[in-house]
């Protein structure tokens, strides 16, 4: 049996979606008596396409309302907590309702059968570790021993939440132990979607990552529309319609996901030049493109981070292995490449023993940046043999397995590409 605590937008969608797809009985509980009464009459206090019909189909059958928390969770194997975490004036979220519900849940549980508590509420990273686990321990429950514990963030869009739940594109589960993972695998087995088993912090962060990206895209579009208005003569709607015809939105030749991935910064000839030129052109017409300005600043910080990581890992008198010089895999173009900026910064810090290899760009890099204190290897194996600390600056496919093949080396992965 399944229990869902909190029957608002997320909780009710979760409860009815699980009842419909899994065929299991779902008990729902909400502390709001008025909401429970409304749901018992088959009415939903908000609009969500298909949800009221789903309630009508399963109410008093697969979906049953509990009058108290104890009744809801008594026979449940999995308890999904869907309590709101509203914003506070300073931008932080209030965990009061969630922690209050978990405290009540801790008191309501008995030792009759091991259960998994799955928190679906959106919470800041480290909430599970720093808040939820201590709370459960204070109630006499040791997560991973007495009880399973999971963070299982939701990715529902208002207006199509039921469809999103029933046909998810991914399911994310952060768990305290293997048993908790196994229970969640069984719960979501009927859903045809990849299930990602990760740590608590990764699960918590992934939800913020998703929504922050969407917010950033909207603000980018709005900033560029305001910039277009300042310049004048630009058909904003048509400009964006044309932008959307870029094949990369559809995954070819390289999907947009390739761009929404971290590394040590963007480089090359076009992106740095055109971004800087766009900022200058927009500023010349009296508008300050703060988001674009911050794009450039973040790019500089990304390069500096790798330099600092290298400095923390290796002394200037050590031999550094450098893998990748071109601005991207599959090219020998080194104009404006990130590697040049990073290696220049290392040279300024006294690093004089750097051995580099790039499948295509050794010669072009040596020609364009002759003053860098850099030696070049003709073969990848020379770098592996000659350096204890190895830095990856371009995500060539031939580099991806090197960390696993040479675990005795110290690796600094500037492209998050090593497996």
mmCIF file of C-alpha atoms in Angstrom:
data_model
loop_
_atom_site.group_PDB
_atom_site.id
_atom_site.type_symbol
_atom_site.label_atom_id
_atom_site.label_comp_id
_atom_site.label_asym_id
_atom_site.label_seq_id
_atom_site.Cartn_x
_atom_site.Cartn_y
_atom_site.Cartn_z
ATOM 1 C CA UNK A 1 0.000 0.000 0.000
ATOM 2 C CA UNK A 2 1.010 3.620 -0.611
ATOM 3 C CA UNK A 3 0.370 6.694 1.498
ATOM 4 C CA UNK A 4 0.551 10.307 0.338
ATOM 5 C CA UNK A 5 0.770 13.065 2.952
ATOM 6 C CA UNK A 6 -0.294 16.456 1.608
ATOM 7 C CA UNK A 7 -2.981 16.587 -1.091
ATOM 8 C CA UNK A 8 -2.303 19.860 -2.830
ATOM 9 C CA UNK A 9 -1.221 20.224 -6.455
ATOM 10 C CA UNK A 10 1.720 17.802 -6.187
ATOM 11 C CA UNK A 11 0.296 15.419 -3.624
ATOM 12 C CA UNK A 12 -3.071 14.817 -5.258
ATOM 13 C CA UNK A 13 -1.497 14.387 -8.678
ATOM 14 C CA UNK A 14 1.000 11.928 -7.182
ATOM 15 C CA UNK A 15 -1.657 9.971 -5.318
ATOM 16 C CA UNK A 16 -4.027 9.613 -8.263
ATOM 17 C CA UNK A 17 -1.218 8.986 -10.736
ATOM 18 C CA UNK A 18 0.174 6.157 -8.611
ATOM 19 C CA UNK A 19 -3.277 4.666 -8.080
ATOM 20 C CA UNK A 20 -3.916 4.714 -11.820
ATOM 21 C CA UNK A 21 -0.562 3.409 -13.071
ATOM 22 C CA UNK A 22 0.473 0.965 -10.356
ATOM 23 C CA UNK A 23 -2.965 -0.440 -9.556
ATOM 24 C CA UNK A 24 -2.110 -0.257 -5.860
ATOM 25 C CA UNK A 25 -4.280 1.237 -3.147
ATOM 26 C CA UNK A 26 -3.240 4.771 -2.198
ATOM 27 C CA UNK A 27 -4.296 6.404 1.055
ATOM 28 C CA UNK A 28 -4.201 10.178 1.025
ATOM 29 C CA UNK A 29 -4.116 12.491 4.011
ATOM 30 C CA UNK A 30 -4.118 16.261 4.357
ATOM 31 C CA UNK A 31 -4.244 18.220 7.596
ATOM 32 C CA UNK A 32 -6.744 20.611 6.003
ATOM 33 C CA UNK A 33 -10.175 19.272 7.002
ATOM 34 C CA UNK A 34 -11.922 21.447 4.421
ATOM 35 C CA UNK A 35 -9.758 20.048 1.621
ATOM 36 C CA UNK A 36 -10.416 16.465 2.726
ATOM 37 C CA UNK A 37 -14.174 17.160 2.732
ATOM 38 C CA UNK A 38 -14.029 18.707 -0.738
ATOM 39 C CA UNK A 39 -12.047 15.791 -2.155
ATOM 40 C CA UNK A 40 -14.420 13.300 -0.529
ATOM 41 C CA UNK A 41 -17.206 14.966 -2.522
ATOM 42 C CA UNK A 42 -15.193 14.562 -5.740
ATOM 43 C CA UNK A 43 -14.257 18.229 -6.077
ATOM 44 C CA UNK A 44 -10.772 19.672 -6.591
ATOM 45 C CA UNK A 45 -10.049 23.259 -5.458
ATOM 46 C CA UNK A 46 -7.827 24.019 -8.446
ATOM 47 C CA UNK A 47 -7.861 23.246 -12.147
ATOM 48 C CA UNK A 48 -5.590 20.568 -13.511
ATOM 49 C CA UNK A 49 -6.543 18.874 -16.769
ATOM 50 C CA UNK A 50 -7.860 15.356 -16.253
ATOM 51 C CA UNK A 51 -7.362 15.326 -12.500
ATOM 52 C CA UNK A 52 -11.001 15.651 -11.430
ATOM 53 C CA UNK A 53 -11.973 12.845 -13.798
ATOM 54 C CA UNK A 54 -9.157 10.732 -12.353
ATOM 55 C CA UNK A 55 -10.438 11.468 -8.844
ATOM 56 C CA UNK A 56 -13.926 10.384 -9.860
ATOM 57 C CA UNK A 57 -12.509 7.152 -11.296
ATOM 58 C CA UNK A 58 -10.504 6.113 -8.241
ATOM 59 C CA UNK A 59 -12.179 7.770 -5.228
ATOM 60 C CA UNK A 60 -13.157 5.190 -2.565
ATOM 61 C CA UNK A 61 -11.579 2.494 -4.736
ATOM 62 C CA UNK A 62 -7.838 2.674 -5.375
ATOM 63 C CA UNK A 63 -7.671 6.150 -3.821
ATOM 64 C CA UNK A 64 -8.999 6.485 -0.302
ATOM 65 C CA UNK A 65 -8.999 9.470 2.010
ATOM 66 C CA UNK A 66 -7.800 8.981 5.571
ATOM 67 C CA UNK A 67 -9.242 11.016 8.434
ATOM 68 C CA UNK A 68 -6.005 10.894 10.433
ATOM 69 C CA UNK A 69 -2.328 10.509 9.682
ATOM 70 C CA UNK A 70 -2.067 7.256 11.632
ATOM 71 C CA UNK A 71 -4.721 5.593 9.482
ATOM 72 C CA UNK A 72 -3.031 6.767 6.276
ATOM 73 C CA UNK A 73 0.393 5.362 7.055
ATOM 74 C CA UNK A 74 -0.397 2.289 9.157
ATOM 75 C CA UNK A 75 -0.346 -0.256 6.332
ATOM 76 C CA UNK A 76 1.817 1.671 3.856
ATOM 77 C CA UNK A 77 5.107 0.414 2.457
ATOM 78 C CA UNK A 78 5.919 3.819 0.967
ATOM 79 C CA UNK A 79 4.907 7.191 2.398
ATOM 80 C CA UNK A 80 5.280 10.101 -0.020
ATOM 81 C CA UNK A 81 5.413 13.498 1.680
ATOM 82 C CA UNK A 82 4.172 16.326 -0.553
ATOM 83 C CA UNK A 83 4.024 19.307 1.779
ATOM 84 C CA UNK A 84 4.637 22.827 0.505
ATOM 85 C CA UNK A 85 7.869 24.733 1.087
ATOM 86 C CA UNK A 86 6.834 28.357 0.424
ATOM 87 C CA UNK A 87 9.227 31.242 -0.155
ATOM 88 C CA UNK A 88 10.235 33.649 2.594
ATOM 89 C CA UNK A 89 10.790 37.382 1.941
ATOM 90 C CA UNK A 90 14.567 36.951 1.660
ATOM 91 C CA UNK A 91 14.304 34.221 -0.984
ATOM 92 C CA UNK A 92 14.878 31.282 1.351
ATOM 93 C CA UNK A 93 12.177 28.630 1.648
ATOM 94 C CA UNK A 94 10.226 27.838 4.777
ATOM 95 C CA UNK A 95 10.657 24.233 5.861
ATOM 96 C CA UNK A 96 8.317 24.634 8.804
ATOM 97 C CA UNK A 97 5.341 22.816 7.277
ATOM 98 C CA UNK A 98 7.496 20.006 5.909
ATOM 99 C CA UNK A 99 9.431 19.453 9.124
ATOM 100 C CA UNK A 100 6.201 19.708 11.109
ATOM 101 C CA UNK A 101 4.601 17.028 8.939
ATOM 102 C CA UNK A 102 7.666 14.796 9.265
ATOM 103 C CA UNK A 103 7.637 15.261 13.037
ATOM 104 C CA UNK A 104 3.988 14.208 13.159
ATOM 105 C CA UNK A 105 4.753 11.319 10.838
ATOM 106 C CA UNK A 106 7.604 10.175 13.063
ATOM 107 C CA UNK A 107 5.222 10.095 16.032
ATOM 108 C CA UNK A 108 2.548 8.262 14.026
ATOM 109 C CA UNK A 109 4.776 5.427 12.855
ATOM 110 C CA UNK A 110 4.872 2.076 14.597
ATOM 111 C CA UNK A 111 7.333 -0.776 14.419
ATOM 112 C CA UNK A 112 4.917 -2.915 12.420
ATOM 113 C CA UNK A 113 6.826 -3.333 9.168
ATOM 114 C CA UNK A 114 9.645 -1.317 7.698
ATOM 115 C CA UNK A 115 8.598 1.673 5.617
ATOM 116 C CA UNK A 116 10.159 4.173 3.240
ATOM 117 C CA UNK A 117 9.527 7.878 3.698
ATOM 118 C CA UNK A 118 9.874 9.631 0.336
ATOM 119 C CA UNK A 119 10.060 13.426 0.488
ATOM 120 C CA UNK A 120 8.765 14.905 -2.779
ATOM 121 C CA UNK A 121 8.699 18.499 -1.532
ATOM 122 C CA UNK A 122 11.189 20.817 -3.216
ATOM 123 C CA UNK A 123 13.963 21.511 -0.717
ATOM 124 C CA UNK A 124 17.385 23.203 -0.772
ATOM 125 C CA UNK A 125 20.436 20.945 -1.084
ATOM 126 C CA UNK A 126 21.486 19.321 2.209
ATOM 127 C CA UNK A 127 17.987 19.541 3.692
ATOM 128 C CA UNK A 128 17.725 15.768 3.906
ATOM 129 C CA UNK A 129 21.138 15.410 5.533
ATOM 130 C CA UNK A 130 21.051 18.431 7.818
ATOM 131 C CA UNK A 131 17.367 18.677 8.737
ATOM 132 C CA UNK A 132 15.343 15.562 7.941
ATOM 133 C CA UNK A 133 17.706 12.848 9.180
ATOM 134 C CA UNK A 134 18.347 14.583 12.548
ATOM 135 C CA UNK A 135 14.599 15.117 12.977
ATOM 136 C CA UNK A 136 13.847 11.431 12.405
ATOM 137 C CA UNK A 137 16.654 10.418 14.735
ATOM 138 C CA UNK A 138 15.245 12.664 17.448
ATOM 139 C CA UNK A 139 11.987 10.733 17.087
ATOM 140 C CA UNK A 140 13.750 7.422 17.599
ATOM 141 C CA UNK A 141 14.069 6.375 13.949
ATOM 142 C CA UNK A 142 17.475 5.697 12.408
ATOM 143 C CA UNK A 143 17.255 6.164 8.604
ATOM 144 C CA UNK A 144 18.819 3.232 6.806
ATOM 145 C CA UNK A 145 18.224 0.916 9.757
ATOM 146 C CA UNK A 146 14.745 1.399 11.222
ATOM 147 C CA UNK A 147 13.251 3.205 8.274
ATOM 148 C CA UNK A 148 14.005 3.925 4.623
ATOM 149 C CA UNK A 149 14.431 7.507 3.495
ATOM 150 C CA UNK A 150 14.279 9.008 0.024
ATOM 151 C CA UNK A 151 14.208 12.358 -1.708
ATOM 152 C CA UNK A 152 12.173 12.008 -4.895
ATOM 153 C CA UNK A 153 11.700 15.468 -6.473
ATOM 154 C CA UNK A 154 8.759 16.159 -8.729
ATOM 155 C CA UNK A 155 9.001 17.682 -12.213
ATOM 156 C CA UNK A 156 5.382 18.613 -12.826
ATOM 157 C CA UNK A 157 4.130 21.517 -14.908
ATOM 158 C CA UNK A 158 0.912 23.188 -13.947
ATOM 159 C CA UNK A 159 -1.726 22.556 -16.595
ATOM 160 C CA UNK A 160 -0.325 19.179 -17.612
ATOM 161 C CA UNK A 161 0.816 17.768 -14.268
ATOM 162 C CA UNK A 162 -1.118 14.518 -14.513
ATOM 163 C CA UNK A 163 0.333 13.766 -17.930
ATOM 164 C CA UNK A 164 3.804 14.673 -16.669
ATOM 165 C CA UNK A 165 3.419 12.278 -13.742
ATOM 166 C CA UNK A 166 2.023 9.380 -15.743
ATOM 167 C CA UNK A 167 4.488 9.862 -18.630
ATOM 168 C CA UNK A 168 7.648 11.176 -16.923
ATOM 169 C CA UNK A 169 10.807 11.902 -18.874
ATOM 170 C CA UNK A 170 12.956 11.003 -15.847
ATOM 171 C CA UNK A 171 12.588 9.894 -12.250
ATOM 172 C CA UNK A 172 15.169 10.976 -9.690
ATOM 173 C CA UNK A 173 15.680 9.147 -6.415
ATOM 174 C CA UNK A 174 18.184 10.044 -3.710
ATOM 175 C CA UNK A 175 18.192 7.441 -0.945
ATOM 176 C CA UNK A 176 19.834 6.618 2.342
ATOM 177 C CA UNK A 177 20.455 2.942 1.525
ATOM 178 C CA UNK A 178 20.112 0.218 -1.104
ATOM 179 C CA UNK A 179 16.863 -1.066 0.372
ATOM 180 C CA UNK A 180 15.235 2.329 -0.048
ATOM 181 C CA UNK A 181 16.403 2.394 -3.676
ATOM 182 C CA UNK A 182 14.934 -1.087 -4.250
ATOM 183 C CA UNK A 183 11.531 -0.074 -2.858
ATOM 184 C CA UNK A 184 11.426 2.960 -5.136
ATOM 185 C CA UNK A 185 12.479 0.879 -8.139
ATOM 186 C CA UNK A 186 9.534 -1.407 -7.464
ATOM 187 C CA UNK A 187 7.166 1.539 -6.995
ATOM 188 C CA UNK A 188 8.124 3.126 -10.320
ATOM 189 C CA UNK A 189 8.573 -0.107 -12.280
ATOM 190 C CA UNK A 190 5.323 0.403 -14.269
ATOM 191 C CA UNK A 191 6.520 3.814 -15.480
ATOM 192 C CA UNK A 192 8.491 3.823 -18.721
ATOM 193 C CA UNK A 193 11.176 6.325 -17.748
ATOM 194 C CA UNK A 194 14.826 6.220 -16.710
ATOM 195 C CA UNK A 195 15.216 6.086 -12.933
ATOM 196 C CA UNK A 196 18.338 7.817 -11.650
ATOM 197 C CA UNK A 197 19.674 6.611 -8.303
ATOM 198 C CA UNK A 198 21.796 9.365 -6.765
ATOM 199 C CA UNK A 199 22.761 10.883 -3.425
ATOM 200 C CA UNK A 200 20.449 13.155 -1.464
ATOM 201 C CA UNK A 201 22.279 16.338 -2.436
ATOM 202 C CA UNK A 202 22.244 15.487 -6.139
ATOM 203 C CA UNK A 203 18.509 14.779 -6.068
ATOM 204 C CA UNK A 204 17.811 18.025 -4.203
ATOM 205 C CA UNK A 205 20.046 20.072 -6.505
ATOM 206 C CA UNK A 206 18.646 18.600 -9.727
ATOM 207 C CA UNK A 207 15.219 20.137 -9.112
ATOM 208 C CA UNK A 208 16.729 23.593 -8.613
ATOM 209 C CA UNK A 209 18.958 23.037 -11.635
ATOM 210 C CA UNK A 210 15.922 22.359 -13.807
ATOM 211 C CA UNK A 211 13.824 25.322 -12.720
ATOM 212 C CA UNK A 212 16.745 27.755 -12.568
ATOM 213 C CA UNK A 213 17.592 26.927 -16.181
ATOM 214 C CA UNK A 214 14.030 27.608 -17.280
ATOM 215 C CA UNK A 215 13.972 30.901 -15.384
ATOM 216 C CA UNK A 216 17.330 31.871 -16.920
ATOM 217 C CA UNK A 217 16.092 31.153 -20.447
ATOM 218 C CA UNK A 218 13.017 33.302 -19.910
ATOM 219 C CA UNK A 219 15.096 36.163 -18.518
ATOM 220 C CA UNK A 220 17.556 35.859 -21.397
ATOM 221 C CA UNK A 221 14.695 36.157 -23.880
ATOM 222 C CA UNK A 222 13.266 39.147 -22.042
ATOM 223 C CA UNK A 223 16.638 40.888 -21.793
ATOM 224 C CA UNK A 224 17.265 40.470 -25.514
ATOM 225 C CA UNK A 225 13.755 41.720 -26.328
ATOM 226 C CA UNK A 226 14.375 44.832 -24.206
ATOM 227 C CA UNK A 227 17.743 45.303 -25.886
ATOM 228 C CA UNK A 228 16.075 45.019 -29.286
ATOM 229 C CA UNK A 229 13.602 47.682 -28.248
ATOM 230 C CA UNK A 230 16.448 49.998 -27.257
ATOM 231 C CA UNK A 231 18.209 49.480 -30.599
ATOM 232 C CA UNK A 232 15.016 49.899 -32.624
ATOM 233 C CA UNK A 233 13.880 48.524 -35.961
ATOM 234 C CA UNK A 234 13.999 44.886 -34.800
ATOM 235 C CA UNK A 235 11.048 42.539 -35.239
ATOM 236 C CA UNK A 236 11.372 40.698 -31.913
ATOM 237 C CA UNK A 237 8.814 38.002 -32.621
ATOM 238 C CA UNK A 238 10.344 37.086 -35.967
ATOM 239 C CA UNK A 239 13.861 37.159 -34.525
ATOM 240 C CA UNK A 240 12.888 34.574 -31.921
ATOM 241 C CA UNK A 241 10.934 32.495 -34.441
ATOM 242 C CA UNK A 242 14.077 32.349 -36.577
ATOM 243 C CA UNK A 243 16.182 31.498 -33.508
ATOM 244 C CA UNK A 244 13.901 28.533 -32.825
ATOM 245 C CA UNK A 245 14.614 27.117 -36.295
ATOM 246 C CA UNK A 246 18.192 26.331 -35.234
ATOM 247 C CA UNK A 247 18.647 22.564 -35.666
ATOM 248 C CA UNK A 248 20.277 22.340 -32.255
ATOM 249 C CA UNK A 249 16.875 22.723 -30.587
ATOM 250 C CA UNK A 250 16.011 19.397 -32.214
ATOM 251 C CA UNK A 251 19.305 17.724 -31.359
ATOM 252 C CA UNK A 252 21.318 18.162 -34.568
ATOM 253 C CA UNK A 253 24.157 18.472 -35.294
ATOM 254 C CA UNK A 254 24.749 18.869 -31.547
ATOM 255 C CA UNK A 255 21.763 19.212 -29.249
ATOM 256 C CA UNK A 256 21.252 22.158 -26.930
ATOM 257 C CA UNK A 257 22.028 19.803 -24.054
ATOM 258 C CA UNK A 258 25.675 20.011 -25.162
ATOM 259 C CA UNK A 259 25.612 23.698 -24.282
ATOM 260 C CA UNK A 260 23.801 23.228 -20.991
ATOM 261 C CA UNK A 261 26.698 21.338 -19.449
ATOM 262 C CA UNK A 262 29.456 22.643 -17.184
ATOM 263 C CA UNK A 263 33.147 22.935 -17.925
ATOM 264 C CA UNK A 264 35.986 25.399 -17.683
ATOM 265 C CA UNK A 265 34.284 28.047 -19.792
ATOM 266 C CA UNK A 266 33.376 28.723 -23.394
ATOM 267 C CA UNK A 267 35.934 29.781 -25.952
ATOM 268 C CA UNK A 268 36.579 29.675 -29.658
ATOM 269 C CA UNK A 269 36.287 32.432 -32.214
ATOM 270 C CA UNK A 270 32.541 33.117 -32.300
ATOM 271 C CA UNK A 271 31.034 32.922 -28.817
ATOM 272 C CA UNK A 272 33.437 35.243 -26.957
ATOM 273 C CA UNK A 273 33.645 37.715 -29.840
ATOM 274 C CA UNK A 274 29.942 37.893 -30.594
ATOM 275 C CA UNK A 275 28.862 38.060 -26.963
ATOM 276 C CA UNK A 276 31.258 40.941 -26.318
ATOM 277 C CA UNK A 277 30.106 42.683 -29.508
ATOM 278 C CA UNK A 278 26.445 42.244 -28.563
ATOM 279 C CA UNK A 279 27.072 43.828 -25.155
ATOM 280 C CA UNK A 280 28.888 46.766 -26.733
ATOM 281 C CA UNK A 281 26.209 47.319 -29.378
ATOM 282 C CA UNK A 282 23.371 47.184 -26.853
ATOM 283 C CA UNK A 283 25.151 49.525 -24.417
ATOM 284 C CA UNK A 284 25.708 51.994 -27.256
ATOM 285 C CA UNK A 285 21.915 52.354 -27.478
ATOM 286 C CA UNK A 286 21.480 53.108 -23.809
ATOM 287 C CA UNK A 287 20.464 49.713 -22.455
ATOM 288 C CA UNK A 288 22.601 47.724 -19.968
ATOM 289 C CA UNK A 289 22.414 43.980 -20.705
ATOM 290 C CA UNK A 290 23.175 42.796 -17.172
ATOM 291 C CA UNK A 291 22.537 39.128 -17.907
ATOM 292 C CA UNK A 292 24.966 39.099 -20.841
ATOM 293 C CA UNK A 293 27.534 40.964 -18.761
ATOM 294 C CA UNK A 294 27.230 38.323 -16.085
ATOM 295 C CA UNK A 295 27.618 35.585 -18.720
ATOM 296 C CA UNK A 296 31.080 36.964 -19.482
ATOM 297 C CA UNK A 297 31.962 37.309 -15.800
ATOM 298 C CA UNK A 298 30.859 33.754 -15.022
ATOM 299 C CA UNK A 299 32.954 32.507 -17.919
ATOM 300 C CA UNK A 300 36.026 34.178 -16.430
ATOM 301 C CA UNK A 301 35.248 32.691 -13.018
ATOM 302 C CA UNK A 302 34.931 29.218 -14.540
ATOM 303 C CA UNK A 303 38.443 29.473 -15.968
ATOM 304 C CA UNK A 304 39.799 30.846 -12.703
ATOM 305 C CA UNK A 305 38.236 27.962 -10.782
ATOM 306 C CA UNK A 306 40.206 25.412 -12.812
ATOM 307 C CA UNK A 307 43.402 27.390 -12.297
ATOM 308 C CA UNK A 308 42.763 27.409 -8.547
ATOM 309 C CA UNK A 309 41.949 23.699 -8.555
ATOM 310 C CA UNK A 310 45.251 22.978 -10.285
ATOM 311 C CA UNK A 311 47.174 25.205 -7.893
ATOM 312 C CA UNK A 312 45.609 23.392 -4.929
ATOM 313 C CA UNK A 313 46.539 19.985 -6.353
ATOM 314 C CA UNK A 314 50.042 20.489 -7.757
ATOM 315 C CA UNK A 315 53.041 22.663 -6.894
ATOM 316 C CA UNK A 316 54.601 24.856 -9.620
ATOM 317 C CA UNK A 317 57.709 22.635 -9.793
ATOM 318 C CA UNK A 318 55.661 19.536 -10.632
ATOM 319 C CA UNK A 319 54.987 18.299 -14.166
ATOM 320 C CA UNK A 320 51.422 18.999 -15.275
ATOM 321 C CA UNK A 321 49.837 16.907 -17.992
ATOM 322 C CA UNK A 322 47.479 18.904 -20.209
ATOM 323 C CA UNK A 323 44.950 17.017 -22.313
ATOM 324 C CA UNK A 324 43.127 19.060 -24.919
ATOM 325 C CA UNK A 325 44.034 22.417 -26.469
ATOM 326 C CA UNK A 326 41.413 23.064 -29.136
ATOM 327 C CA UNK A 327 38.310 25.038 -28.242
ATOM 328 C CA UNK A 328 36.131 21.949 -28.702
ATOM 329 C CA UNK A 329 36.469 18.271 -29.702
ATOM 330 C CA UNK A 330 36.565 17.549 -33.411
ATOM 331 C CA UNK A 331 38.363 20.783 -34.270
ATOM 332 C CA UNK A 332 41.923 22.076 -34.450
ATOM 333 C CA UNK A 333 40.796 25.690 -33.962
ATOM 334 C CA UNK A 334 42.614 27.302 -31.036
ATOM 335 C CA UNK A 335 41.493 30.913 -31.550
ATOM 336 C CA UNK A 336 40.202 32.224 -28.252
ATOM 337 C CA UNK A 337 40.438 28.787 -26.723
ATOM 338 C CA UNK A 338 39.990 28.345 -22.994
ATOM 339 C CA UNK A 339 43.204 26.330 -22.743
ATOM 340 C CA UNK A 340 45.289 29.363 -23.711
ATOM 341 C CA UNK A 341 43.790 31.492 -20.935
ATOM 342 C CA UNK A 342 44.192 28.764 -18.323
ATOM 343 C CA UNK A 343 47.769 27.936 -19.285
ATOM 344 C CA UNK A 344 48.692 31.623 -19.359
ATOM 345 C CA UNK A 345 47.317 32.014 -15.834
ATOM 346 C CA UNK A 346 49.309 28.986 -14.684
ATOM 347 C CA UNK A 347 52.485 30.408 -16.236
ATOM 348 C CA UNK A 348 51.904 33.627 -14.292
ATOM 349 C CA UNK A 349 51.808 31.528 -11.116
ATOM 350 C CA UNK A 350 55.169 29.981 -11.882
ATOM 351 C CA UNK A 351 54.221 26.717 -13.593
ATOM 352 C CA UNK A 352 56.981 25.935 -16.094
ATOM 353 C CA UNK A 353 56.699 22.167 -16.577
ATOM 354 C CA UNK A 354 53.586 21.494 -18.625
ATOM 355 C CA UNK A 355 53.314 18.644 -21.136
ATOM 356 C CA UNK A 356 50.358 18.854 -23.511
ATOM 357 C CA UNK A 357 48.614 16.592 -25.984
ATOM 358 C CA UNK A 358 45.731 17.289 -28.344
ATOM 359 C CA UNK A 359 44.677 14.844 -31.086
ATOM 360 C CA UNK A 360 44.526 17.667 -33.663
ATOM 361 C CA UNK A 361 45.673 20.994 -32.293
ATOM 362 C CA UNK A 362 49.273 20.619 -31.032
ATOM 363 C CA UNK A 363 50.832 22.351 -34.023
ATOM 364 C CA UNK A 364 48.213 25.102 -34.269
ATOM 365 C CA UNK A 365 48.460 25.860 -30.553
ATOM 366 C CA UNK A 366 52.270 25.989 -30.579
ATOM 367 C CA UNK A 367 52.172 28.353 -33.549
ATOM 368 C CA UNK A 368 49.560 30.680 -32.057
ATOM 369 C CA UNK A 369 50.868 30.733 -28.479
ATOM 370 C CA UNK A 370 54.655 30.334 -28.807
ATOM 371 C CA UNK A 371 55.509 32.090 -25.524
ATOM 372 C CA UNK A 372 53.730 29.653 -23.254
ATOM 373 C CA UNK A 373 56.097 27.350 -21.292
ATOM 374 C CA UNK A 374 54.612 24.240 -22.843
ATOM 375 C CA UNK A 375 56.079 21.033 -24.227
ATOM 376 C CA UNK A 376 54.082 18.925 -26.662
ATOM 377 C CA UNK A 377 53.643 15.169 -26.694
ATOM 378 C CA UNK A 378 53.081 13.302 -29.927
ATOM 379 C CA UNK A 379 51.257 10.528 -28.134
ATOM 380 C CA UNK A 380 48.741 10.482 -25.300
ATOM 381 C CA UNK A 381 50.791 7.866 -23.479
ATOM 382 C CA UNK A 382 53.688 10.305 -23.106
ATOM 383 C CA UNK A 383 51.545 12.620 -21.011
ATOM 384 C CA UNK A 384 50.255 9.743 -18.889
ATOM 385 C CA UNK A 385 53.798 8.541 -18.227
ATOM 386 C CA UNK A 386 55.337 11.959 -17.715
ATOM 387 C CA UNK A 387 52.913 13.647 -15.291
ATOM 388 C CA UNK A 388 51.390 12.806 -11.923
ATOM 389 C CA UNK A 389 48.670 15.470 -12.147
ATOM 390 C CA UNK A 390 46.711 15.529 -15.400
ATOM 391 C CA UNK A 391 44.248 18.229 -16.438
ATOM 392 C CA UNK A 392 41.541 17.717 -19.069
ATOM 393 C CA UNK A 393 40.690 20.962 -20.873
ATOM 394 C CA UNK A 394 38.933 19.617 -23.998
ATOM 395 C CA UNK A 395 36.437 16.737 -23.855
ATOM 396 C CA UNK A 396 37.875 14.568 -26.608
ATOM 397 C CA UNK A 397 36.186 11.115 -26.484
ATOM 398 C CA UNK A 398 39.567 9.350 -26.210
ATOM 399 C CA UNK A 399 40.045 10.970 -22.788
ATOM 400 C CA UNK A 400 36.812 9.850 -21.145
ATOM 401 C CA UNK A 401 38.020 6.518 -19.707
ATOM 402 C CA UNK A 402 41.524 7.549 -18.709
ATOM 403 C CA UNK A 403 40.705 8.188 -15.044
ATOM 404 C CA UNK A 404 39.374 4.654 -14.702
ATOM 405 C CA UNK A 405 42.355 3.231 -16.591
ATOM 406 C CA UNK A 406 44.939 5.190 -14.580
ATOM 407 C CA UNK A 407 43.509 5.569 -11.054
ATOM 408 C CA UNK A 408 46.957 6.223 -9.563
ATOM 409 C CA UNK A 409 47.155 9.583 -11.327
ATOM 410 C CA UNK A 410 45.673 12.772 -9.925
ATOM 411 C CA UNK A 411 43.002 14.003 -12.319
ATOM 412 C CA UNK A 412 41.476 17.459 -12.692
ATOM 413 C CA UNK A 413 38.475 17.194 -14.976
ATOM 414 C CA UNK A 414 37.839 20.631 -16.441
ATOM 415 C CA UNK A 415 35.028 19.300 -18.626
ATOM 416 C CA UNK A 416 33.222 16.860 -16.324
ATOM 417 C CA UNK A 417 33.815 14.223 -18.976
ATOM 418 C CA UNK A 418 35.806 11.523 -17.163
ATOM 419 C CA UNK A 419 33.980 8.360 -16.166
#
